[in-house]
PDB file of C-alpha atoms in Angstrom:
ATOM      1  CA  MET N 202       0.000   0.000   0.000  1.00  0.00           C
ATOM      2  CA  ASP N 203       2.186   2.794  -1.251  1.00  0.00           C
ATOM      3  CA  LYS N 204      -0.588   5.374  -1.523  1.00  0.00           C
ATOM      4  CA  LYS N 205      -1.780   7.066   1.666  1.00  0.00           C
ATOM      5  CA  ARG N 206      -5.224   5.784   2.694  1.00  0.00           C
ATOM      6  CA  LEU N 207      -7.804   7.854   4.573  1.00  0.00           C
ATOM      7  CA  ALA N 208     -10.091   6.054   7.032  1.00  0.00           C
ATOM      8  CA  ALA N 209     -12.884   7.011   9.422  1.00  0.00           C
ATOM      9  CA  VAL N 210     -14.445   5.248  12.405  1.00  0.00           C
ATOM     10  CA  VAL N 211     -18.125   5.778  13.279  1.00  0.00           C
ATOM     11  CA  SER N 212     -18.872   4.713  16.850  1.00  0.00           C
ATOM     12  CA  SER N 213     -19.793   6.269  20.164  1.00  0.00           C
ATOM     13  CA  LYS N 214     -17.731   3.585  21.899  1.00  0.00           C
ATOM     14  CA  ASN N 215     -14.053   3.934  22.617  1.00  0.00           C
ATOM     15  CA  TRP N 216     -12.608   1.641  19.923  1.00  0.00           C
ATOM     16  CA  GLU N 217      -9.057   1.909  21.215  1.00  0.00           C
ATOM     17  CA  ASP N 218      -7.915  -1.393  19.705  1.00  0.00           C
ATOM     18  CA  LEU N 219      -9.100  -0.464  16.204  1.00  0.00           C
ATOM     19  CA  ASN N 220      -7.667   3.029  16.525  1.00  0.00           C
ATOM     20  CA  GLU N 221      -4.365   1.541  17.644  1.00  0.00           C
ATOM     21  CA  CYS N 222      -4.255  -0.923  14.717  1.00  0.00           C
ATOM     22  CA  LEU N 223      -5.019   1.799  12.177  1.00  0.00           C
ATOM     23  CA  SER N 224      -2.641   4.348  13.666  1.00  0.00           C
ATOM     24  CA  GLY N 225       0.099   1.717  13.584  1.00  0.00           C
ATOM     25  CA  MET N 226      -0.170   1.486   9.778  1.00  0.00           C
ATOM     26  CA  ASP N 227       2.096   4.087   8.192  1.00  0.00           C
ATOM     27  CA  SER N 228       0.121   4.116   4.952  1.00  0.00           C
ATOM     28  CA  VAL N 229      -3.192   4.920   6.684  1.00  0.00           C
ATOM     29  CA  GLU N 230      -4.308   8.291   7.980  1.00  0.00           C
ATOM     30  CA  MET N 231      -7.287   8.123  10.330  1.00  0.00           C
ATOM     31  CA  LEU N 232      -9.760  10.902  11.032  1.00  0.00           C
ATOM     32  CA  SER N 233     -10.844  11.539  14.607  1.00  0.00           C
ATOM     33  CA  PRO N 234     -13.640   9.062  15.548  1.00  0.00           C
ATOM     34  CA  PHE N 235     -17.175  10.221  14.714  1.00  0.00           C
ATOM     35  CA  GLN N 236     -20.019   9.709  17.191  1.00  0.00           C
ATOM     36  CA  ASN N 237     -22.603   8.875  14.506  1.00  0.00           C
ATOM     37  CA  ILE N 238     -23.172   8.717  10.757  1.00  0.00           C
ATOM     38  CA  LYS N 239     -24.807  12.153  10.610  1.00  0.00           C
ATOM     39  CA  GLU N 240     -21.645  13.686  12.030  1.00  0.00           C
ATOM     40  CA  LEU N 241     -19.550  11.969   9.357  1.00  0.00           C
ATOM     41  CA  LYS N 242     -21.895  13.079   6.576  1.00  0.00           C
ATOM     42  CA  ASN N 243     -21.360  16.677   7.628  1.00  0.00           C
ATOM     43  CA  SER N 244     -17.592  16.271   7.446  1.00  0.00           C
ATOM     44  CA  LYS N 245     -15.801  17.928   4.535  1.00  0.00           C
ATOM     45  CA  SER N 246     -13.434  14.954   4.302  1.00  0.00           C
ATOM     46  CA  LYS N 247     -16.078  12.293   3.595  1.00  0.00           C
ATOM     47  CA  GLU N 248     -15.573  12.400  -0.194  1.00  0.00           C
ATOM     48  CA  LEU N 249     -11.879  11.533   0.212  1.00  0.00           C
ATOM     49  CA  LEU N 250     -12.354   8.457   2.379  1.00  0.00           C
ATOM     50  CA  ASP N 251     -10.994   5.093   1.248  1.00  0.00           C
ATOM     51  CA  ALA N 252     -12.676   3.143   4.057  1.00  0.00           C
ATOM     52  CA  VAL N 253     -15.308   3.740   6.715  1.00  0.00           C
ATOM     53  CA  PHE N 254     -15.645   1.517   9.796  1.00  0.00           C
ATOM     54  CA  VAL N 255     -19.169   1.546  11.268  1.00  0.00           C
ATOM     55  CA  ASP N 256     -20.246  -0.016  14.569  1.00  0.00           C
ATOM     56  CA  ILE N 257     -23.164  -2.237  13.501  1.00  0.00           C
ATOM     57  CA  ASP N 258     -24.354  -2.582  17.109  1.00  0.00           C
ATOM     58  CA  GLU N 259     -25.167   1.140  17.024  1.00  0.00           C
ATOM     59  CA  TYR N 260     -26.402   1.304  13.424  1.00  0.00           C
ATOM     60  CA  GLU N 261     -30.111   1.005  12.611  1.00  0.00           C
ATOM     61  CA  ILE N 262     -30.994  -1.779  10.153  1.00  0.00           C
ATOM     62  CA  ASN N 263     -34.619  -2.461   9.352  1.00  0.00           C
ATOM     63  CA  SER N 264     -36.275  -5.875   8.949  1.00  0.00           C
ATOM     64  CA  ASN N 265     -35.297  -6.049   5.260  1.00  0.00           C
ATOM     65  CA  GLY N 266     -31.646  -5.662   6.133  1.00  0.00           C
ATOM     66  CA  ASN N 267     -31.463  -2.169   4.713  1.00  0.00           C
ATOM     67  CA  GLY N 268     -29.607   0.747   6.226  1.00  0.00           C
ATOM     68  CA  THR N 269     -29.585   4.349   5.093  1.00  0.00           C
ATOM     69  CA  GLY N 270     -26.895   6.486   3.600  1.00  0.00           C
ATOM     70  CA  LEU N 271     -24.053   3.969   3.433  1.00  0.00           C
ATOM     71  CA  ASP N 272     -23.380   4.803  -0.205  1.00  0.00           C
ATOM     72  CA  LYS N 273     -22.511   8.364   0.852  1.00  0.00           C
ATOM     73  CA  LEU N 274     -19.966   7.352   3.487  1.00  0.00           C
ATOM     74  CA  GLY N 275     -17.221   6.232   1.141  1.00  0.00           C
ATOM     75  CA  PRO N 276     -16.519   3.572  -1.452  1.00  0.00           C
ATOM     76  CA  TYR N 277     -15.678   0.862   1.116  1.00  0.00           C
ATOM     77  CA  VAL N 278     -17.827   0.472   4.243  1.00  0.00           C
ATOM     78  CA  VAL N 279     -16.823  -2.072   6.887  1.00  0.00           C
ATOM     79  CA  PHE N 280     -19.144  -2.983   9.758  1.00  0.00           C
ATOM     80  CA  ILE N 281     -17.531  -3.828  13.105  1.00  0.00           C
ATOM     81  CA  SER N 282     -19.054  -5.763  15.994  1.00  0.00           C
ATOM     82  CA  ASP N 283     -18.368  -7.643  19.209  1.00  0.00           C
ATOM     83  CA  LYS N 284     -20.626 -10.481  18.051  1.00  0.00           C
ATOM     84  CA  ASN N 285     -19.643 -13.402  15.801  1.00  0.00           C
ATOM     85  CA  ASP N 286     -23.200 -13.869  14.563  1.00  0.00           C
ATOM     86  CA  PRO N 287     -23.882 -14.938  10.930  1.00  0.00           C
ATOM     87  CA  SER N 288     -27.301 -13.224  10.971  1.00  0.00           C
ATOM     88  CA  ILE N 289     -25.663  -9.895  11.874  1.00  0.00           C
ATOM     89  CA  MET N 290     -23.049 -10.411   9.142  1.00  0.00           C
ATOM     90  CA  ARG N 291     -25.755 -11.067   6.533  1.00  0.00           C
ATOM     91  CA  ALA N 292     -27.696  -7.986   7.660  1.00  0.00           C
ATOM     92  CA  ALA N 293     -24.514  -5.923   7.315  1.00  0.00           C
ATOM     93  CA  MET N 294     -23.876  -7.119   3.762  1.00  0.00           C
ATOM     94  CA  ARG N 295     -27.487  -6.459   2.779  1.00  0.00           C
ATOM     95  CA  ALA N 296     -27.261  -2.961   4.254  1.00  0.00           C
ATOM     96  CA  GLY N 297     -24.387  -2.175   1.913  1.00  0.00           C
ATOM     97  CA  ALA N 298     -21.244  -3.181   3.809  1.00  0.00           C
ATOM     98  CA  ARG N 299     -18.278  -4.442   1.797  1.00  0.00           C
ATOM     99  CA  ASP N 300     -16.742  -6.313   4.718  1.00  0.00           C
ATOM    100  CA  PHE N 301     -17.233  -7.252   8.372  1.00  0.00           C
ATOM    101  CA  LEU N 302     -14.776  -7.222  11.293  1.00  0.00           C
ATOM    102  CA  ILE N 303     -15.141  -8.885  14.697  1.00  0.00           C
ATOM    103  CA  ARG N 304     -13.238  -7.753  17.756  1.00  0.00           C
ATOM    104  CA  PRO N 305     -10.425  -8.231  18.593  1.00  0.00           C
ATOM    105  CA  PHE N 306      -8.974  -6.809  15.366  1.00  0.00           C
ATOM    106  CA  ASN N 307      -5.591  -7.638  13.897  1.00  0.00           C
ATOM    107  CA  ARG N 308      -3.267  -5.949  11.451  1.00  0.00           C
ATOM    108  CA  ASP N 309      -3.523  -8.676   8.765  1.00  0.00           C
ATOM    109  CA  ASP N 310      -7.297  -8.207   8.494  1.00  0.00           C
ATOM    110  CA  LEU N 311      -6.889  -4.458   8.089  1.00  0.00           C
ATOM    111  CA  VAL N 312      -4.157  -4.811   5.453  1.00  0.00           C
ATOM    112  CA  GLU N 313      -6.493  -7.126   3.488  1.00  0.00           C
ATOM    113  CA  ILE N 314      -9.410  -4.690   3.830  1.00  0.00           C
ATOM    114  CA  PHE N 315      -7.424  -1.729   2.507  1.00  0.00           C
ATOM    115  CA  GLY N 316      -6.191  -3.928  -0.344  1.00  0.00           C
ATOM    116  CA  HIS N 317      -9.817  -4.594  -1.311  1.00  0.00           C
ATOM    117  CA  ALA N 318     -10.759  -0.952  -0.781  1.00  0.00           C
ATOM    118  CA  ASP N 319      -8.169   0.028  -3.365  1.00  0.00           C
ATOM    119  CA  LYS N 320     -10.365  -1.566  -6.061  1.00  0.00           C
ATOM    120  CA  TYR N 321     -13.164   0.861  -5.263  1.00  0.00           C
ATOM    121  CA  SER N 322     -11.058   4.005  -5.025  1.00  0.00           C
ATOM    122  CA  PRO N 323     -12.578   6.750  -7.238  1.00  0.00           C
ATOM    123  CA  PHE N 324      -9.058   7.924  -8.054  1.00  0.00           C
ATOM    124  CA  LYS N 325      -8.188   4.611  -9.720  1.00  0.00           C
ATOM    125  CA  GLU N 326     -11.063   4.510 -12.202  1.00  0.00           C
ATOM    126  CA  ALA N 327      -9.455   6.814 -14.783  1.00  0.00           C
ATOM    127  CA  ASP N 328      -6.086   5.056 -14.497  1.00  0.00           C
ATOM    128  CA  ALA N 329      -7.689   1.642 -14.871  1.00  0.00           C
ATOM    129  CA  LYS N 330      -9.643   2.739 -17.938  1.00  0.00           C
ATOM    130  CA  GLN N 331      -6.543   4.153 -19.593  1.00  0.00           C
ATOM    131  CA  LYS N 332      -4.536   1.012 -18.809  1.00  0.00           C
ATOM    132  CA  PHE N 333      -7.267  -1.208 -20.257  1.00  0.00           C
ATOM    133  CA  GLU N 334      -7.354   0.816 -23.464  1.00  0.00           C
ATOM    134  CA  THR N 335      -3.584   0.720 -23.989  1.00  0.00           C
ATOM    135  CA  THR N 336      -2.811  -2.883 -23.002  1.00  0.00           C
ATOM    136  CA  LYS N 337      -4.217  -6.275 -23.852  1.00  0.00           C
ATOM    137  CA  PRO N 338      -5.313  -8.644 -21.089  1.00  0.00           C
ATOM    138  CA  GLU N 339      -2.589 -11.178 -20.333  1.00  0.00           C
ATOM    139  CA  LYS N 340      -4.732 -13.674 -18.452  1.00  0.00           C
ATOM    140  CA  GLU N 341      -6.805 -16.316 -20.185  1.00  0.00           C
ATOM    141  CA  PRO N 342     -10.478 -16.652 -19.269  1.00  0.00           C
ATOM    142  CA  ALA N 343     -11.152 -18.946 -16.330  1.00  0.00           C
ATOM    143  CA  LYS N 344     -11.874 -22.618 -16.926  1.00  0.00           C
ATOM    144  CA  ILE N 345     -15.352 -23.587 -15.766  1.00  0.00           C
ATOM    145  CA  ILE N 346     -15.819 -27.161 -14.513  1.00  0.00           C
ATOM    146  CA  THR N 347     -19.295 -28.382 -13.567  1.00  0.00           C
ATOM    147  CA  PHE N 348     -20.084 -31.312 -11.251  1.00  0.00           C
ATOM    148  CA  PHE N 349     -23.662 -32.396 -11.833  1.00  0.00           C
ATOM    149  CA  SER N 350     -25.964 -35.293 -11.019  1.00  0.00           C
ATOM    150  CA  THR N 351     -29.715 -35.827 -11.310  1.00  0.00           C
ATOM    151  CA  LYS N 352     -29.643 -37.930  -8.147  1.00  0.00           C
ATOM    152  CA  GLY N 353     -29.205 -36.560  -4.646  1.00  0.00           C
ATOM    153  CA  GLY N 354     -26.535 -38.154  -2.480  1.00  0.00           C
ATOM    154  CA  SER N 355     -24.362 -39.183  -5.411  1.00  0.00           C
ATOM    155  CA  GLY N 356     -21.279 -37.540  -3.865  1.00  0.00           C
ATOM    156  CA  LYS N 357     -20.837 -34.539  -6.139  1.00  0.00           C
ATOM    157  CA  SER N 358     -20.243 -32.163  -3.202  1.00  0.00           C
ATOM    158  CA  THR N 359     -17.504 -34.430  -1.854  1.00  0.00           C
ATOM    159  CA  LEU N 360     -15.905 -34.683  -5.296  1.00  0.00           C
ATOM    160  CA  VAL N 361     -16.075 -30.914  -5.836  1.00  0.00           C
ATOM    161  CA  SER N 362     -14.510 -30.182  -2.446  1.00  0.00           C
ATOM    162  CA  ASN N 363     -11.634 -32.641  -2.831  1.00  0.00           C
ATOM    163  CA  PHE N 364     -10.987 -31.613  -6.424  1.00  0.00           C
ATOM    164  CA  ALA N 365     -10.908 -27.894  -5.544  1.00  0.00           C
ATOM    165  CA  VAL N 366      -8.572 -28.399  -2.570  1.00  0.00           C
ATOM    166  CA  GLN N 367      -6.175 -30.525  -4.607  1.00  0.00           C
ATOM    167  CA  VAL N 368      -6.039 -28.088  -7.553  1.00  0.00           C
ATOM    168  CA  ALA N 369      -5.505 -25.183  -5.151  1.00  0.00           C
ATOM    169  CA  LYS N 370      -2.637 -27.036  -3.459  1.00  0.00           C
ATOM    170  CA  THR N 371      -0.847 -28.201  -6.600  1.00  0.00           C
ATOM    171  CA  THR N 372      -1.204 -25.099  -8.791  1.00  0.00           C
ATOM    172  CA  ASP N 373      -0.936 -21.341  -8.387  1.00  0.00           C
ATOM    173  CA  LYS N 374      -4.441 -20.873  -9.798  1.00  0.00           C
ATOM    174  CA  SER N 375      -7.222 -19.088  -7.956  1.00  0.00           C
ATOM    175  CA  ILE N 376     -10.135 -21.482  -7.451  1.00  0.00           C
ATOM    176  CA  CYS N 377     -13.712 -20.512  -6.671  1.00  0.00           C
ATOM    177  CA  VAL N 378     -16.381 -23.099  -5.846  1.00  0.00           C
ATOM    178  CA  ILE N 379     -19.953 -21.927  -6.422  1.00  0.00           C
ATOM    179  CA  ASP N 380     -22.398 -24.078  -4.454  1.00  0.00           C
ATOM    180  CA  LEU N 381     -25.514 -24.261  -6.612  1.00  0.00           C
ATOM    181  CA  ALA N 382     -27.258 -26.912  -4.539  1.00  0.00           C
ATOM    182  CA  LEU N 383     -29.367 -23.949  -3.518  1.00  0.00           C
ATOM    183  CA  GLN N 384     -31.741 -25.583  -1.042  1.00  0.00           C
ATOM    184  CA  PHE N 385     -29.384 -27.867   0.858  1.00  0.00           C
ATOM    185  CA  GLY N 386     -25.861 -27.017  -0.281  1.00  0.00           C
ATOM    186  CA  ASP N 387     -23.146 -28.182   2.115  1.00  0.00           C
ATOM    187  CA  ILE N 388     -19.859 -27.196   0.421  1.00  0.00           C
ATOM    188  CA  SER N 389     -19.129 -24.676   3.182  1.00  0.00           C
ATOM    189  CA  LEU N 390     -19.686 -27.364   5.810  1.00  0.00           C
ATOM    190  CA  ILE N 391     -17.428 -29.857   4.024  1.00  0.00           C
ATOM    191  CA  LEU N 392     -14.647 -27.291   3.618  1.00  0.00           C
ATOM    192  CA  ASN N 393     -15.155 -25.994   7.186  1.00  0.00           C
ATOM    193  CA  VAL N 394     -15.851 -22.474   5.955  1.00  0.00           C
ATOM    194  CA  LYS N 395     -18.140 -20.158   7.922  1.00  0.00           C
ATOM    195  CA  PRO N 396     -19.701 -17.860   5.302  1.00  0.00           C
ATOM    196  CA  LYS N 397     -20.248 -14.203   6.112  1.00  0.00           C
ATOM    197  CA  ALA N 398     -22.718 -14.069   3.236  1.00  0.00           C
ATOM    198  CA  THR N 399     -24.253 -16.357   0.603  1.00  0.00           C
ATOM    199  CA  ILE N 400     -25.310 -16.261  -3.037  1.00  0.00           C
ATOM    200  CA  ALA N 401     -28.823 -15.272  -1.868  1.00  0.00           C
ATOM    201  CA  ASP N 402     -27.412 -12.265  -0.035  1.00  0.00           C
ATOM    202  CA  LEU N 403     -25.480 -11.306  -3.165  1.00  0.00           C
ATOM    203  CA  VAL N 404     -28.448 -11.299  -5.557  1.00  0.00           C
ATOM    204  CA  SER N 405     -30.554  -9.452  -2.988  1.00  0.00           C
ATOM    205  CA  ARG N 406     -28.414  -6.382  -3.720  1.00  0.00           C
ATOM    206  CA  GLY N 407     -30.396  -5.814  -6.922  1.00  0.00           C
ATOM    207  CA  ASP N 408     -29.248  -4.990 -10.454  1.00  0.00           C
ATOM    208  CA  ASP N 409     -25.770  -3.844  -9.451  1.00  0.00           C
ATOM    209  CA  PHE N 410     -24.844  -7.029  -7.572  1.00  0.00           C
ATOM    210  CA  LYS N 411     -22.205  -8.012 -10.166  1.00  0.00           C
ATOM    211  CA  GLU N 412     -19.815  -5.337  -8.892  1.00  0.00           C
ATOM    212  CA  ASP N 413     -19.781  -6.956  -5.458  1.00  0.00           C
ATOM    213  CA  VAL N 414     -19.304 -10.664  -6.248  1.00  0.00           C
ATOM    214  CA  SER N 415     -15.798 -10.941  -4.771  1.00  0.00           C
ATOM    215  CA  ASP N 416     -16.962  -9.418  -1.470  1.00  0.00           C
ATOM    216  CA  TYR N 417     -19.345 -12.349  -0.929  1.00  0.00           C
ATOM    217  CA  LEU N 418     -16.719 -15.074  -1.288  1.00  0.00           C
ATOM    218  CA  SER N 419     -15.588 -16.977   1.807  1.00  0.00           C
ATOM    219  CA  LYS N 420     -11.890 -17.788   2.019  1.00  0.00           C
ATOM    220  CA  HIS N 421     -10.818 -21.394   2.611  1.00  0.00           C
ATOM    221  CA  SER N 422      -7.099 -21.025   1.892  1.00  0.00           C
ATOM    222  CA  GLU N 423      -4.716 -18.697   0.073  1.00  0.00           C
ATOM    223  CA  ASN N 424      -6.189 -19.371  -3.386  1.00  0.00           C
ATOM    224  CA  LEU N 425      -9.425 -21.273  -2.704  1.00  0.00           C
ATOM    225  CA  PHE N 426     -12.720 -19.435  -2.191  1.00  0.00           C
ATOM    226  CA  VAL N 427     -16.378 -20.440  -1.861  1.00  0.00           C
ATOM    227  CA  LEU N 428     -19.606 -18.730  -2.869  1.00  0.00           C
ATOM    228  CA  SER N 429     -21.917 -20.474  -0.420  1.00  0.00           C
ATOM    229  CA  ALA N 430     -25.451 -21.736  -0.981  1.00  0.00           C
ATOM    230  CA  PRO N 431     -28.276 -19.993   0.920  1.00  0.00           C
ATOM    231  CA  LEU N 432     -28.478 -20.828   4.616  1.00  0.00           C
ATOM    232  CA  LYS N 433     -32.270 -21.188   4.417  1.00  0.00           C
ATOM    233  CA  PRO N 434     -33.945 -23.460   1.796  1.00  0.00           C
ATOM    234  CA  GLU N 435     -36.642 -20.874   1.071  1.00  0.00           C
ATOM    235  CA  GLU N 436     -33.999 -18.359  -0.071  1.00  0.00           C
ATOM    236  CA  ALA N 437     -33.172 -20.584  -3.057  1.00  0.00           C
ATOM    237  CA  GLU N 438     -36.067 -19.100  -5.043  1.00  0.00           C
ATOM    238  CA  PHE N 439     -34.370 -15.693  -5.082  1.00  0.00           C
ATOM    239  CA  VAL N 440     -31.504 -17.025  -7.229  1.00  0.00           C
ATOM    240  CA  GLN N 441     -32.435 -17.099 -10.920  1.00  0.00           C
ATOM    241  CA  PRO N 442     -30.543 -18.684 -13.875  1.00  0.00           C
ATOM    242  CA  SER N 443     -29.640 -15.189 -15.118  1.00  0.00           C
ATOM    243  CA  HIS N 444     -28.004 -14.463 -11.758  1.00  0.00           C
ATOM    244  CA  VAL N 445     -25.877 -17.594 -11.996  1.00  0.00           C
ATOM    245  CA  SER N 446     -24.777 -16.771 -15.530  1.00  0.00           C
ATOM    246  CA  GLU N 447     -23.744 -13.235 -14.576  1.00  0.00           C
ATOM    247  CA  ILE N 448     -21.920 -14.406 -11.436  1.00  0.00           C
ATOM    248  CA  ILE N 449     -19.907 -16.980 -13.388  1.00  0.00           C
ATOM    249  CA  SER N 450     -19.080 -14.387 -16.036  1.00  0.00           C
ATOM    250  CA  GLU N 451     -17.943 -11.870 -13.425  1.00  0.00           C
ATOM    251  CA  LEU N 452     -15.778 -14.385 -11.556  1.00  0.00           C
ATOM    252  CA  SER N 453     -14.240 -15.585 -14.807  1.00  0.00           C
TER     253      SER N 453
END
């Protein structure tokens, strides 16, 4: 992270550990903590922020999982909480968060977050466009391998999991497993991954969900990721064939 990053913390609590982690990163400049979102919105620096950390335990989210005004806080909003609760994580993602942190925080998590935030920096858009126009892509399109059976219990999830782990271990390729057993998918369970969000949470974002696909992946190892099936069987109906096609295209 060569470029200086600007971050803000929204919380009425004394988040000394987060403040200490951020202040210990030479490439990050942190604004004084804000007591609430309204106070941050009135700040003249809000348009320059690379990341905003919001205390979800103090942030109002309605029954649909929607918050208000997150899109105006900065390109990369991270919710923070004391609770390791999947339902809170899903609500955060649906409210517009790009990531989720649980106390206690550590430096590695923050370095990864600012690495992701760099993708959404408004200052990079023009540079990226110019680079795309003057250079040809060097990478080949991803290879798509489908494991399919008309019979339940045939072992396709076990085969997928073992195949993905082995390819990830023996190559330097990035592997993403998309669990499309939408009602009772168990890839996350087999790979011992605790998803922060699922494919149902992703498509619930609406028409612009394609921009956020990578934020909904759960990390298994350095180059193996999972897009998990819905946690509730009834959420399967939200995922349409067009969604799957666009997700695969975006990941490729």
